[in-house]
Structure formats: C-alpha cells, structure tokens
Coordinates of C-alpha atoms and ligand atoms in Angstrom, one line a residue:
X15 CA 52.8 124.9 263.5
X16 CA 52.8 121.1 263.8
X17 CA 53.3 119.1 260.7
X18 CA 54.2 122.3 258.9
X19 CA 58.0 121.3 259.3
X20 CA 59.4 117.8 259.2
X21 CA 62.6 116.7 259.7
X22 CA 62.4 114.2 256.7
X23 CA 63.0 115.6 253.5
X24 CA 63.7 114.4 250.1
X25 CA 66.2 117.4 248.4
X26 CA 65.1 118.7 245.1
X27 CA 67.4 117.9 242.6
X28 CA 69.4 114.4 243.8
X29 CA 67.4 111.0 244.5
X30 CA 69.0 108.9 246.5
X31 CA 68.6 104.9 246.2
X32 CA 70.5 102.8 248.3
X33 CA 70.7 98.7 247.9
X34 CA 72.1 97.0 250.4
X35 CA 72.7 93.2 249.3
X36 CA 72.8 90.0 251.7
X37 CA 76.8 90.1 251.8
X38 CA 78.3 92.7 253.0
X39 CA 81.3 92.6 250.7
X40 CA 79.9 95.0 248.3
X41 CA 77.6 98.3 248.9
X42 CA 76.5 99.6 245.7
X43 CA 75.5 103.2 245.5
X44 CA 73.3 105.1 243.1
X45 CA 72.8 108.2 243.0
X46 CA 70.7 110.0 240.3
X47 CA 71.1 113.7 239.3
X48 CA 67.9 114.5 238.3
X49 CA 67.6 118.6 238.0
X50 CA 69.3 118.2 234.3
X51 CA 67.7 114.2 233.3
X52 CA 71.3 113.5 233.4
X53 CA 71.9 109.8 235.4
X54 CA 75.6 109.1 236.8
X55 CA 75.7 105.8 238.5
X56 CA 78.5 104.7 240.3
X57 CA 79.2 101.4 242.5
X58 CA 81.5 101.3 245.4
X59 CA 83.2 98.5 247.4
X60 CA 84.0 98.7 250.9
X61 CA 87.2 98.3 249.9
X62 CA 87.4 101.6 247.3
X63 CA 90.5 103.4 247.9
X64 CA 90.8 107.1 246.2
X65 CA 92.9 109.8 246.4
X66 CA 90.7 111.9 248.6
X67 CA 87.4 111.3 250.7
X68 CA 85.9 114.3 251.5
X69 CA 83.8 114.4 254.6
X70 CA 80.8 116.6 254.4
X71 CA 78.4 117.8 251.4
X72 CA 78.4 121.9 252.3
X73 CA 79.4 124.1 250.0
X74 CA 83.8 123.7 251.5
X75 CA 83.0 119.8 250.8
X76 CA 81.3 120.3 247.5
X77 CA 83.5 123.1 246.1
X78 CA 87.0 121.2 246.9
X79 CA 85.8 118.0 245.6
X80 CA 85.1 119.9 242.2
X81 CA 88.6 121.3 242.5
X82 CA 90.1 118.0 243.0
X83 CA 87.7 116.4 240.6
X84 CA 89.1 119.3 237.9
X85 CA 92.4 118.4 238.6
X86 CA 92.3 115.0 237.7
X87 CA 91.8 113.0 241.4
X88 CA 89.7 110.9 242.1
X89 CA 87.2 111.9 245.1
X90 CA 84.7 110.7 247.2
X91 CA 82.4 112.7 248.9
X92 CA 80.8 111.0 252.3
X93 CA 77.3 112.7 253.7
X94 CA 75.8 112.2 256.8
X95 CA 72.1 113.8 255.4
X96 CA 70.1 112.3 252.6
X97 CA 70.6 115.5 250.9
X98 CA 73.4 118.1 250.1
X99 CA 74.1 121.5 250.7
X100 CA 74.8 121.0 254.8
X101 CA 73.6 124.3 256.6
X102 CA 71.9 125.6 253.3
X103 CA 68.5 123.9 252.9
X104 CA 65.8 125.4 249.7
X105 CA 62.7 123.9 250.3
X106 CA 59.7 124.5 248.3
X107 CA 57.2 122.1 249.8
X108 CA 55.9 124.8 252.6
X109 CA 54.2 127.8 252.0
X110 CA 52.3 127.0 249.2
X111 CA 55.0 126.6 246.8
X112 CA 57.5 129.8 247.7
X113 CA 61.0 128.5 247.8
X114 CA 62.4 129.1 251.9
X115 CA 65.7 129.4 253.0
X116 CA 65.9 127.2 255.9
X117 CA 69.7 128.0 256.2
X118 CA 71.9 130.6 254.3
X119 CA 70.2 132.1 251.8
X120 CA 71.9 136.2 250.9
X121 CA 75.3 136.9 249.3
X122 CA 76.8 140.4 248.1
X123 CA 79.3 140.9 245.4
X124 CA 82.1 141.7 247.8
X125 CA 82.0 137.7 248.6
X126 CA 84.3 137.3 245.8
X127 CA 84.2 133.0 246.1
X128 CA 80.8 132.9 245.6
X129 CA 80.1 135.5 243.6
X130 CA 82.7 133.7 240.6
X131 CA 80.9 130.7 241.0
X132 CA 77.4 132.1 240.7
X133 CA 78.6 133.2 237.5
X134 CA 80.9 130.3 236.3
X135 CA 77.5 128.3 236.4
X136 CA 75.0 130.6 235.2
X137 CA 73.1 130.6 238.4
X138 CA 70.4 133.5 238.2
X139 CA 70.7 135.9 241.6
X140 CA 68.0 138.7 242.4
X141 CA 68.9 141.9 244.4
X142 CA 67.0 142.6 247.1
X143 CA 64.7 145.8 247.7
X144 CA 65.5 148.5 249.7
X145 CA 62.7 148.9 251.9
X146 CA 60.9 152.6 252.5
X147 CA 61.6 152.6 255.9
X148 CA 62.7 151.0 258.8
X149 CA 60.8 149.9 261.6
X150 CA 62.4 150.4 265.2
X151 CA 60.7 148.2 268.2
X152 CA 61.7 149.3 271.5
X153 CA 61.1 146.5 273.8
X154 CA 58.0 145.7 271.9
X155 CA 56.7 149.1 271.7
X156 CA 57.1 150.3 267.9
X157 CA 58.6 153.4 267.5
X158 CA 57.3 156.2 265.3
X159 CA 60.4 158.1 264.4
X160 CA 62.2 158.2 261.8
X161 CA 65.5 157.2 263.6
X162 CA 66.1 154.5 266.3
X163 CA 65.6 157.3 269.3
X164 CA 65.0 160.8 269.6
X165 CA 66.6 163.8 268.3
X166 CA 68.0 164.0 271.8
X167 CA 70.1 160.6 271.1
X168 CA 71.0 161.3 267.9
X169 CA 74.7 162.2 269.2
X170 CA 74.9 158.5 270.9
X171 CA 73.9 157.2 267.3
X172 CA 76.9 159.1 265.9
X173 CA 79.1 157.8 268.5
X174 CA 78.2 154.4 267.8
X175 CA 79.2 154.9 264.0
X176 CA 82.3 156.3 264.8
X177 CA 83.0 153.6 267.1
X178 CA 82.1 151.1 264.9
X179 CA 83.9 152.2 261.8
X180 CA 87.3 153.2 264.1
X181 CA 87.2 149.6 265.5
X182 CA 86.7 148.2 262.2
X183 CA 89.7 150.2 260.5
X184 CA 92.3 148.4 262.8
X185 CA 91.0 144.5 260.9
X186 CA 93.3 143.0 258.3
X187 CA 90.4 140.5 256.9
X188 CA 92.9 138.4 254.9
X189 CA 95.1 137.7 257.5
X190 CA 94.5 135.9 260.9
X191 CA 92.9 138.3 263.1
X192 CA 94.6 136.5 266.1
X193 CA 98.0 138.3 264.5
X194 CA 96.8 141.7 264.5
X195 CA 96.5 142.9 268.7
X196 CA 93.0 142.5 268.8
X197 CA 92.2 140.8 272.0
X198 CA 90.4 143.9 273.0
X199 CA 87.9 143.2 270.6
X200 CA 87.4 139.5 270.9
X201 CA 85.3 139.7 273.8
X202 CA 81.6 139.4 274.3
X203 CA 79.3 142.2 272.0
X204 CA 77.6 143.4 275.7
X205 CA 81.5 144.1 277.1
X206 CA 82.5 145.9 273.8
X207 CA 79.6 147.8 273.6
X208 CA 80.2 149.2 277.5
X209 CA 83.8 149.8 276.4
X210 CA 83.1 151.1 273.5
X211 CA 80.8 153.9 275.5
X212 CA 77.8 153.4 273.6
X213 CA 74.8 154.9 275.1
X214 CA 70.6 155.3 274.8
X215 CA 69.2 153.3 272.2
X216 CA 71.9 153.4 269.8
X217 CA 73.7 151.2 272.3
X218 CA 70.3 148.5 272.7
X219 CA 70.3 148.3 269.2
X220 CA 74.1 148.1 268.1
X221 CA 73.8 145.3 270.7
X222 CA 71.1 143.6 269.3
X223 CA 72.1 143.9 265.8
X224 CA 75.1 142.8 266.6
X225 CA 73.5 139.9 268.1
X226 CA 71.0 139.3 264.8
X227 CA 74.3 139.0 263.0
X228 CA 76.2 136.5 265.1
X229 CA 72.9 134.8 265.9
X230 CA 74.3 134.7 268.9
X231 CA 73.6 136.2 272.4
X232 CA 75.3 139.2 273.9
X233 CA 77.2 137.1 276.7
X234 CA 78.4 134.8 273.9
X235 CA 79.4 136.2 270.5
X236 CA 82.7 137.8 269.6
X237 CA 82.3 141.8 268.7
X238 CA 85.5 140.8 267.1
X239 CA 83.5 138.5 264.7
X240 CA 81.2 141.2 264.0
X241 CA 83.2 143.8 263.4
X242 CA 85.0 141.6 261.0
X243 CA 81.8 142.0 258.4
X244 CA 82.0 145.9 258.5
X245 CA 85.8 145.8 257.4
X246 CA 85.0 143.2 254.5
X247 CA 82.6 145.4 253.5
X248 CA 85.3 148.2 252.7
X249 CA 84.9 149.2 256.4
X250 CA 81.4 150.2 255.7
X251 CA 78.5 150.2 258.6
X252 CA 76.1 150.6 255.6
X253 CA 77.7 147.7 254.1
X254 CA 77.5 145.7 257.0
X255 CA 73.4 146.1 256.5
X256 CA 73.4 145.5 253.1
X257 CA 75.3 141.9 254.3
X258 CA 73.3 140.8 256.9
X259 CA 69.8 142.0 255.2
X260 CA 70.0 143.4 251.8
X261 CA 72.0 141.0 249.6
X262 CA 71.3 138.8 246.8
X263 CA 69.0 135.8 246.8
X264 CA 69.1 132.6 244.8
X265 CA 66.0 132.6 242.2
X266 CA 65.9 128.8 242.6
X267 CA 67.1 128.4 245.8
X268 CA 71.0 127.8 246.9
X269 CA 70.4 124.1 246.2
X270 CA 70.7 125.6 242.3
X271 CA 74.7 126.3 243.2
X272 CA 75.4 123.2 245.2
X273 CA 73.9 121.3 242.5
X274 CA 76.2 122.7 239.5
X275 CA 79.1 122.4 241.9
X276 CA 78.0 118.2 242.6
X277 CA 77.3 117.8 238.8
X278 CA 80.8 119.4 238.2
X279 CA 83.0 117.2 240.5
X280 CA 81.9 114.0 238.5
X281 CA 83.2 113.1 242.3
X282 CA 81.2 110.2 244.0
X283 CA 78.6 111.4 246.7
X284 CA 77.6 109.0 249.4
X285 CA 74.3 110.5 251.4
X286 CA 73.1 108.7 254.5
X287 CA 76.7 107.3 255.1
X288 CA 77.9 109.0 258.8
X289 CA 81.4 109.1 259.1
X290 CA 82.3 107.5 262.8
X291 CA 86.2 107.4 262.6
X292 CA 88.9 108.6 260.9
X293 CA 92.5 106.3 260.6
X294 CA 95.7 107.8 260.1
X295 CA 98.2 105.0 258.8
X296 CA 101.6 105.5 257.6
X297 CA 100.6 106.3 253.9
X298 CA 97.2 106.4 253.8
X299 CA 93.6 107.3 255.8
X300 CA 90.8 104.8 256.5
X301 CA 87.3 106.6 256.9
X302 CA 84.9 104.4 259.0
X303 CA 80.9 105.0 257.9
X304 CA 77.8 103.1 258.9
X305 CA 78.5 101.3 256.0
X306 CA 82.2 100.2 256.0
X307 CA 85.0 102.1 255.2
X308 CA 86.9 103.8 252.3
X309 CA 90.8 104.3 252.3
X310 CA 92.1 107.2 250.9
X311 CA 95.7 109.0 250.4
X312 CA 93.8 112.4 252.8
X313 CA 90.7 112.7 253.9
X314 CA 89.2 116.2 254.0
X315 CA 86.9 117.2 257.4
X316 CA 84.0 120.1 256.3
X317 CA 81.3 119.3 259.5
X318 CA 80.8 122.0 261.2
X319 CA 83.0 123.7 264.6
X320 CA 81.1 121.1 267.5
X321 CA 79.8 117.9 264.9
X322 CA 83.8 117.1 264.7
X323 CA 84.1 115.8 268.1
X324 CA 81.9 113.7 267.4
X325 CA 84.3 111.5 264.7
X326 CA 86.8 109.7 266.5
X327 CA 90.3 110.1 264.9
X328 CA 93.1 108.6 265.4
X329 CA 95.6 109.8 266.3
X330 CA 93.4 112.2 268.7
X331 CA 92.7 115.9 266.7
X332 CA 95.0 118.7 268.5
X333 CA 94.4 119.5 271.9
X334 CA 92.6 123.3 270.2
X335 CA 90.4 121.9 268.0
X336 CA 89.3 119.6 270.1
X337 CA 89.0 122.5 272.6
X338 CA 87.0 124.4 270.1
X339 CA 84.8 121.4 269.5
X340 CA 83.6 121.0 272.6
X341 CA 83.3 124.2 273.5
X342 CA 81.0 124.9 270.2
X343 CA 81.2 128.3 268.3
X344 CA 78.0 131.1 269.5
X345 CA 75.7 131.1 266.3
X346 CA 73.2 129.1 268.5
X347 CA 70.1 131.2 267.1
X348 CA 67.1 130.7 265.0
X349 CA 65.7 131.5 261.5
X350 CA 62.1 131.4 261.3
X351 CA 59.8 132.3 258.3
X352 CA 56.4 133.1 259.3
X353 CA 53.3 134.2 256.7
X354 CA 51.6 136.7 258.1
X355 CA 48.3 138.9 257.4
X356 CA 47.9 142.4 258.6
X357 CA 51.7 143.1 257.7
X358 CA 53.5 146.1 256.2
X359 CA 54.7 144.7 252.4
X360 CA 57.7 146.1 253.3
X361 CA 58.3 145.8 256.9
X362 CA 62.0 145.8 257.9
X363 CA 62.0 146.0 261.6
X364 CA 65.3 146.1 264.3
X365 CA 64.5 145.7 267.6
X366 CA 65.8 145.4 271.3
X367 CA 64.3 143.9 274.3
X368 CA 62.4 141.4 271.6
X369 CA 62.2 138.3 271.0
X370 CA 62.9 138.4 267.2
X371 CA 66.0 141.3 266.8
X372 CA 64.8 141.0 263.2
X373 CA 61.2 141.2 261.0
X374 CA 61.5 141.4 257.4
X375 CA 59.0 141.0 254.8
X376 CA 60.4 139.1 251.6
X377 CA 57.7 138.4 249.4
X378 CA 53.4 139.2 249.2
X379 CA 51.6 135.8 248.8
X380 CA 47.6 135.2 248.1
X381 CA 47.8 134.3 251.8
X382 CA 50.0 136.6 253.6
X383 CA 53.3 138.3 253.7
X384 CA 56.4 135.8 253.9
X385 CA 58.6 137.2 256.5
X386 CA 61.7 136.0 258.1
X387 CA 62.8 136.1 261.5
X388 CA 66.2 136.0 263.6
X389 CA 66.6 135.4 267.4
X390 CA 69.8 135.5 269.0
X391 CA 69.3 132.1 271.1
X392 CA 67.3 129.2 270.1
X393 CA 64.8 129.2 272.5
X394 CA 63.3 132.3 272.4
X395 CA 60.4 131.6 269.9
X396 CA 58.2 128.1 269.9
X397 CA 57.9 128.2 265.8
X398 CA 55.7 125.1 266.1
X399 CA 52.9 127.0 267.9
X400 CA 51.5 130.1 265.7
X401 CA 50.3 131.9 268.9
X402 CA 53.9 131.8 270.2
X403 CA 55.6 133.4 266.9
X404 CA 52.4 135.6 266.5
X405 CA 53.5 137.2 269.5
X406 CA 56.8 137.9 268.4
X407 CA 56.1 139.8 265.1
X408 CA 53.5 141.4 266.7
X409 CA 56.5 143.4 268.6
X410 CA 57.0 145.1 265.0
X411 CA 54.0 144.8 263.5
X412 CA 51.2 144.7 266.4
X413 CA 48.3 144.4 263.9
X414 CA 49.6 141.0 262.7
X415 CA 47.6 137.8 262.2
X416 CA 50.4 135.0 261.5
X417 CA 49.0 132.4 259.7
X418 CA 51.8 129.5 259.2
X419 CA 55.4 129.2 260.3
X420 CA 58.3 127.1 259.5
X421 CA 62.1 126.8 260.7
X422 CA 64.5 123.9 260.7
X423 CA 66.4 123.5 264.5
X424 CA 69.9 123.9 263.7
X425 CA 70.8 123.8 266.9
X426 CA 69.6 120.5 267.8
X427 CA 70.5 119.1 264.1
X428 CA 73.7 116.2 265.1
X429 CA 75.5 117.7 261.7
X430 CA 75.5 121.3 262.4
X431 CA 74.9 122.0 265.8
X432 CA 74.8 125.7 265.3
X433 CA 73.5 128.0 262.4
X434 CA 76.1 130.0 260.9
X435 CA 79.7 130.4 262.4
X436 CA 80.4 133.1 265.2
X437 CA 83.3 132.6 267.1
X438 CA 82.4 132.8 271.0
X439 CA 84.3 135.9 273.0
X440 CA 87.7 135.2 273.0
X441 CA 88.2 131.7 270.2
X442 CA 89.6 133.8 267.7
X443 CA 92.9 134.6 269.6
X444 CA 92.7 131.4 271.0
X445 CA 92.2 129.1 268.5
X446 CA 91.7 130.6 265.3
X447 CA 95.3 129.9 263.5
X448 CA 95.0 126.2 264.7
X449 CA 91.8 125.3 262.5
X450 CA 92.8 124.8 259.1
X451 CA 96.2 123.2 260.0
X452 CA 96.1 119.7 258.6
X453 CA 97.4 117.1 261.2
X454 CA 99.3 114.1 258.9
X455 CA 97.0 113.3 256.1
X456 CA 93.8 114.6 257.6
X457 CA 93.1 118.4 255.9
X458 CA 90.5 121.0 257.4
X459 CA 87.4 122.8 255.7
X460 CA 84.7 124.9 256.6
X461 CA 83.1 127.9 256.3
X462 CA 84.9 128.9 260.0
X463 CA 88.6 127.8 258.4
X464 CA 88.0 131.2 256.5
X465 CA 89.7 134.4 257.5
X466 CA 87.1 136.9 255.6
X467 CA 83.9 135.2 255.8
X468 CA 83.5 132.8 257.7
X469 CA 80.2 132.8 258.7
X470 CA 79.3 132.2 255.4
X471 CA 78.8 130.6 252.1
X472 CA 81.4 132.8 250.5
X473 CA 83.5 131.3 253.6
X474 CA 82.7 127.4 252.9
X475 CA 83.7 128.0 249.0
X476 CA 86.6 129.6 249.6
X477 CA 87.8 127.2 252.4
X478 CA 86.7 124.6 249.8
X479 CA 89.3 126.1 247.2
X480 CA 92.3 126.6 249.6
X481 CA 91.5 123.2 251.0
X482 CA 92.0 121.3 247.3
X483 CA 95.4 123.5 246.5
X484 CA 96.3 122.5 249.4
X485 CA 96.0 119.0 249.0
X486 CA 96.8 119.1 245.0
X487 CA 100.3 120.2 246.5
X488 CA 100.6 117.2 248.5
X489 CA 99.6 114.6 246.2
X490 CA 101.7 115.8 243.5
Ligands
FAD504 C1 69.9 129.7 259.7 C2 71.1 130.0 258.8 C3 71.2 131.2 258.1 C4 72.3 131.5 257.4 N1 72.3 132.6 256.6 C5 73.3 132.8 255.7 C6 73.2 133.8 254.7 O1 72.2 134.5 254.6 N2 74.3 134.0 253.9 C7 75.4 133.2 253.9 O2 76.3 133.3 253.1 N3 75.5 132.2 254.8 C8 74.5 132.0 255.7 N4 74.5 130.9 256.6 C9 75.8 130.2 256.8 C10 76.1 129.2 255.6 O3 74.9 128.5 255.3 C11 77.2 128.4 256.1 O4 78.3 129.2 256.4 C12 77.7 127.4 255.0 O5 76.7 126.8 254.3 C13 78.6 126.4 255.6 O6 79.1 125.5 254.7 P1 80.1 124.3 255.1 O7 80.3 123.5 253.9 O8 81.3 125.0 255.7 O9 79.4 123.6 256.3 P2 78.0 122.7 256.2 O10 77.1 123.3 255.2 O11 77.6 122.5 257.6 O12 78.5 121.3 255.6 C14 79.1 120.3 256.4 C15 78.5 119.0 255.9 O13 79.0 117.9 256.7 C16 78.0 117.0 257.0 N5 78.4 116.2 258.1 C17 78.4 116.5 259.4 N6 78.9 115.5 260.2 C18 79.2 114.5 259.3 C19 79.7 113.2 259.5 N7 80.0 112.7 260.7 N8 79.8 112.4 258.4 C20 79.5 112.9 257.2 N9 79.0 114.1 257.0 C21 78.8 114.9 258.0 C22 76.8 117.9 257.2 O14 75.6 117.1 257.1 C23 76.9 118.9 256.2 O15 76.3 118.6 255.0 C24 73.4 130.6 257.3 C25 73.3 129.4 258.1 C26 72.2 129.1 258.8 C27 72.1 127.8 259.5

C-alpha cells in the first residue's frame, strides 16, 4: 500500500543528533538513550583510537561490544542505519499502533544465547498459541482434510518424517557441518527432496516448507541448512515447527533486547556513519566512514554474508569470503504483514504451488486480523499494492478482504542484502570453516559465523560472544 511503509524511520528508543562543525577536525556525536530518560553523551575525534571498533549494530555487533565493554575495553560501535538492531526492525507506527516485526521477531528456549539474555535483562517474552488447525493450500485450492493429502498419501507423509528425522540424526550442530560427510545434503531442497524419495503432497509441501524456512527458493537453499534446525531442535520435526512458527515473541518488540544490550556496553554507537574501508597496519586497524576514520588495535566485521564486499580492506579479505560475498547466501525472500477482514482468528496455513508458503494470523485488531506472510523469493508478492497481496492470502483464506499491508525489502536494503541467513546449495562445505577466521587484526561476526543457528538471532548473539573472547584473548 503506498505510503503505508517508508524507508525512513526514526527507531524507538535511541535519538540520534548529529553536529557537524565548519572544521572537519572534530565530529562530535550525541547520542541519547531515551527508552529509560537516561542521556550518555559522548564526543569523538576523527582521530579516536580504541581498542576495538565494531562494525555493525545487530545483535553479533551489539552483544560483543557489551562483552568487551564488560571486560574493561574500550569499544566503538560504527552503524551504517540511523537505527540499531540490523535485520531486526519493531515498528509500532503502522497498523494502528500493533508493534510489527519487520525482521526477526520468534525465539524458542533451545536458543540458549538468546534465551540467557532475555533473562539477564528482564525482557518479558510471550509464547505463542497453538492454533486449532492447520490450513493446507494446494496450489491455491484450500484443502478440507485434516492432513496435507489423502488417506491414500498418508504413507508418503510417513516417509517424509522418517526421512527427515534419519537425515537429521547424522548433524553434529556444534561442530562445523563441513567436517561431518555431508556433501549429500548440502545441495538444493528440490535435489534432496527427489533423493530423498519423497512423493504426493508430502513431497510439495516438505519442499515448500523447506523453502518458508530458508526463505529461499528450491533451486537455491541448502536442505543441509534446513535440516540443521530439526537436529537443534533435539532432532525433532515437531520442533522444527515450533521454530519456524510457534516460538516466543518479544512483548515490546526485539528493539526491547538490543536496547538493554546498547545501554549495557556503555560502548560508543555511531549511526549514519558507513564504514567504506578497513586498514590493516602493522599494530593497529584504521576504519574509514563517511565521516573520517577511527584507529583501533581490531576491528570487528558483523554486516551481513554479501554487504561485506562492499568494504574495501586492505589487505584484500580471503579469496572464500570474498567468494561467499559475491556469491550472496539464499535467504532472498520476503516477510509481509497484511490486516485482513474475512479471516480465520487462527488461520495457520502451508501451502505449495502459492505465492505465500506461509499465512498466519497473529493477533485480532478493531480492523482486521494481523497476519504475516513468507515467500520464498522476493518477488513473488507486490506488498505495496493491496489487490496484489489480497490475492495471495486469498490462496488460504479465499473469503479475505485485505485491508493494509506493510514489509521492509530486505533484499534490496545495501546493509543486509538478504533476510535471514541460508547458506546456498553447496556453501557450507565450501566455505563455511573459512568465515569466522580472523585475517590479522580484522575478527568476524554474524549470525552466519554460527554453527547452530545461524539464521538467527540466537546465531548473531552467540557469534557476538565468541567474537569478544576471542578478541579479549588477543588483547590481553
Ligand atoms: C524478514 C526476517 C525475518 C527473520 N525472522 C527471524 C526470526 O523469526 N527469528 C530469529 O531468531 N531470526 C530471524 N531473522 C534473522 C535475524 O534477524 C538475524 O539472523 C539477526 O538479526 C542477524 O544479526 P547480525 O548482527 O548477525 O546481523 P545484522 O542484524 O544484519 O547486523 C549487521 C549490522 O551491520 C550494519 N552494516 C552493514 N554494512 C555496514 C557498513 N558498511 N558500515 C556500518 N554498518 C554496516 C547493518 O546496518 C546492521 O545493523 C529474520 C530476519 C529477517 C530479515
């Protein structure tokens, strides 16, 4: 819907002013944490040198700079956005008032990183309910059966379980998967699923679920990825839907978490400062933003799989992660939230042969039912035109009358790229050991640095808390 969404957002939580004297000797900063009335200021020269610069707000940035900050070092955290939280984004300024996910938005308890920090700061999580049913949509065409095909098919449903739950059973989640002989795996979902001799609907649907987890399309995605959530979950394919649709939410939003982690660093945050360059000297690391540089004993890179070809370093990053830069990881989907009349309160429909793979209802508003939507490439649903999205539900709910609809392109964002990481068919063997190896005094962060989630939050924090032993070791 036009002017539903725009691009240019104030966060809730952290104002931003920025003063930029005549000379461009000094650049003062202030940045006010507003959430608890609490105002830190802090001014910094173009010459500032500090033990770390951290590039990148997310939840890796964030969480090692509260490490480092913890252990004494002095930090500086650089952001491209005018905002933190990277690929998680609450906003509360569409649909009248009801807080939307524009980025990550469920955990469960078996993500362990997350999970400790949501309670080390208090932050209040809800459980989501288990709906009555499940809706099925077979090409469009709703199903009426209890199950995702006939009682003739219910043997290929069985085989897909099995199949699922044997393949998981061979994943080690806390070691590198590359390690393990599981090429087999790490090819496309569509290639697995024919290998894995799925048949009947059971096979459209492990494909497209497979698909609404990666975000990614069936040519693209890893099944090795995917398989990788059912053996965190315990090697449980029920636990693999309670990850992808039935976890917990944030009551005020994942900005609630990112905030307590910023507060906690003390570190400095720059927003709006692009980082262009990165210097490797002998001892130390100049950073090069739009507005001047900081030096630093390491720098610390969180931007997402294909943003960090986009910073020049010097010397040139390894020949594999600048391979896996350019390449770009699969998760090249879309979220989209649409309020809709018309609408089963608690519609939780799968589909194949759809545009969404995914209808859920969250939440019944004055107006509507809030629902969100996944689609496995970014182009499948025009969420600025209501007719287009309208459409779309309508595959799982055909009475629907969509009133207003909202999503934030990830794809086309210059600091993500992508939604969530999903390795493409065939990086994790390649690639995966290579990209949280630092290279001199440059150190590597991420959600997709992790080995059990790392297509997640849980991923980011946990990268963020090897990232800052890591680099507490070195600066010792
Ligand atoms: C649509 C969507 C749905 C998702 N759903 C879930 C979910 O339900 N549950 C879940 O756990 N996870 C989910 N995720 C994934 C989760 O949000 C991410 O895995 C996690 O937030 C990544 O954190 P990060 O710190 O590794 O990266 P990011 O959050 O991307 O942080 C990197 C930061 O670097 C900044 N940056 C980039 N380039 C530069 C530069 N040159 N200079 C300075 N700064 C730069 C970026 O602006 C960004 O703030 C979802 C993501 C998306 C997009």
């Amino acid at each position: 819907m036009p002017g539903l969404f725009t691009m240019a957002n104030s966060i809730q939580g952290i104002r931003r002013d920025v003063h930029r004297p005549t000379s461009q000797a000094t650049v003062r900063c202030r940045y006010r944490f507003a959430v608890v009335g609490l105002v830190e200021e802090s001014e910094c020269s173009m010459e500032s040198s500090v033990d770390v610069v951290v590039v990148g707000a997310g939840f890796a940035g964030l969480t090692a700079a509260r490490d480092l900050g913890a252990a004494g070092r002095t930090v500086c955290v650089v952001e491209a956005r005018d905002r933190i939280g990277g690929r998680t984004w609450y906003r509360t300024d569409l649909f009248d008032g009801f807080g939307l996910e524009m980025g990550g938005t469920w955990i469960v308890p078996e993500q362990t990183f997350v999970s400790d920090e949501v309670r080390r700061y208090g932050i209040p999580v809800t459980d989501s309910e288990l709906p009555g049913r499940m809706t099925w949509s077979d090409r469009g065409k709703v199903l009426d059966t209890l199950m995702p095909g006939p009682p003739a098919e219910l043997g290929d449903l069985e085989h897909a379980v099995r199949a699922l739950v044997a393949a998981g059973a061979r994943l080690d989640v806390d070691k590198p998967l590359s390690d393990q002989g599981l090429a087999d795996l790490d090819v496309s979902i569509r290639e697995w699923a024919d290998a894995a001799g799925l048949n009947g609907n059971a096979r459209e649907l492990l494909i497209s679920w497979f698909c609404g987890c990666g975000n990614a399309s069936a040519d693209t995605g890893s099944a090795l990825d995917i398989l990788r959530w059912i053996a965190a979950m315990g090697n449980s394919v029920w636990g693999m839907v309670q990850a992808s649709v039935l976890g917990q939410t944030f009551d005020n939003g994942t900005a609630s978490l990112a905030r307590a982690l910023a507060e906690d660093s003390g570190a400095e945050i720059r927003l709006d400062t692009p980082v262009r360059w990165v210097r490797q000297e002998s001892d130390r690391v100049v950073v090069g933003h739009d507005n001047g540089e900081i030096t630093a004993r390491r720098v610390l890179i969180t931007v997402p799989i294909g943003v960090m070809q986009h910073i020049e370093f010097q010397p040139a990053l390894s020949p594999a992660k600048h391979a896996i830069s350019t390449e770009n990881h699969a998760g090249q989907g879309q979220k989209v939230w649409a309020l809709a009349r018309n609408v089963p309160e608690d519609l939780s429909g799968f589909g194949w042969g759809t545009a969404f793979d995914y209808v859920g209802a969250m939440r019944t508003l004055a107006d509507g039912v809030v629902l969100v939507c996944f689609a496995p490439e970014h182009d499948r649903v025009n969420a600025d035109d209501i007719a287009d999205v309208q459409r779309a539900v309508r595959e799982f709910a055909p009475d629907a009358e969509v009133v207003a609809a909202a999503t934030h392109r990830w794809v086309d964002d210059e600091w993500s790229r992508g939604t969530w990481t999903t390795f493409r068919a065939g990086q994790i063997s390649r690639y995966e050991k290579d990209l949280a190896v630092p290279e001199g005094l440059v150190h590597f962060a991420g959600a997709h640095t992790a080995h059990r989630w790392p297509g997640f939050i849980d991923g980011a924090i946990d990268s963020g808390r090897r990232a800052a032993a890591e680099l507490l070791e070195v600066l010792a």
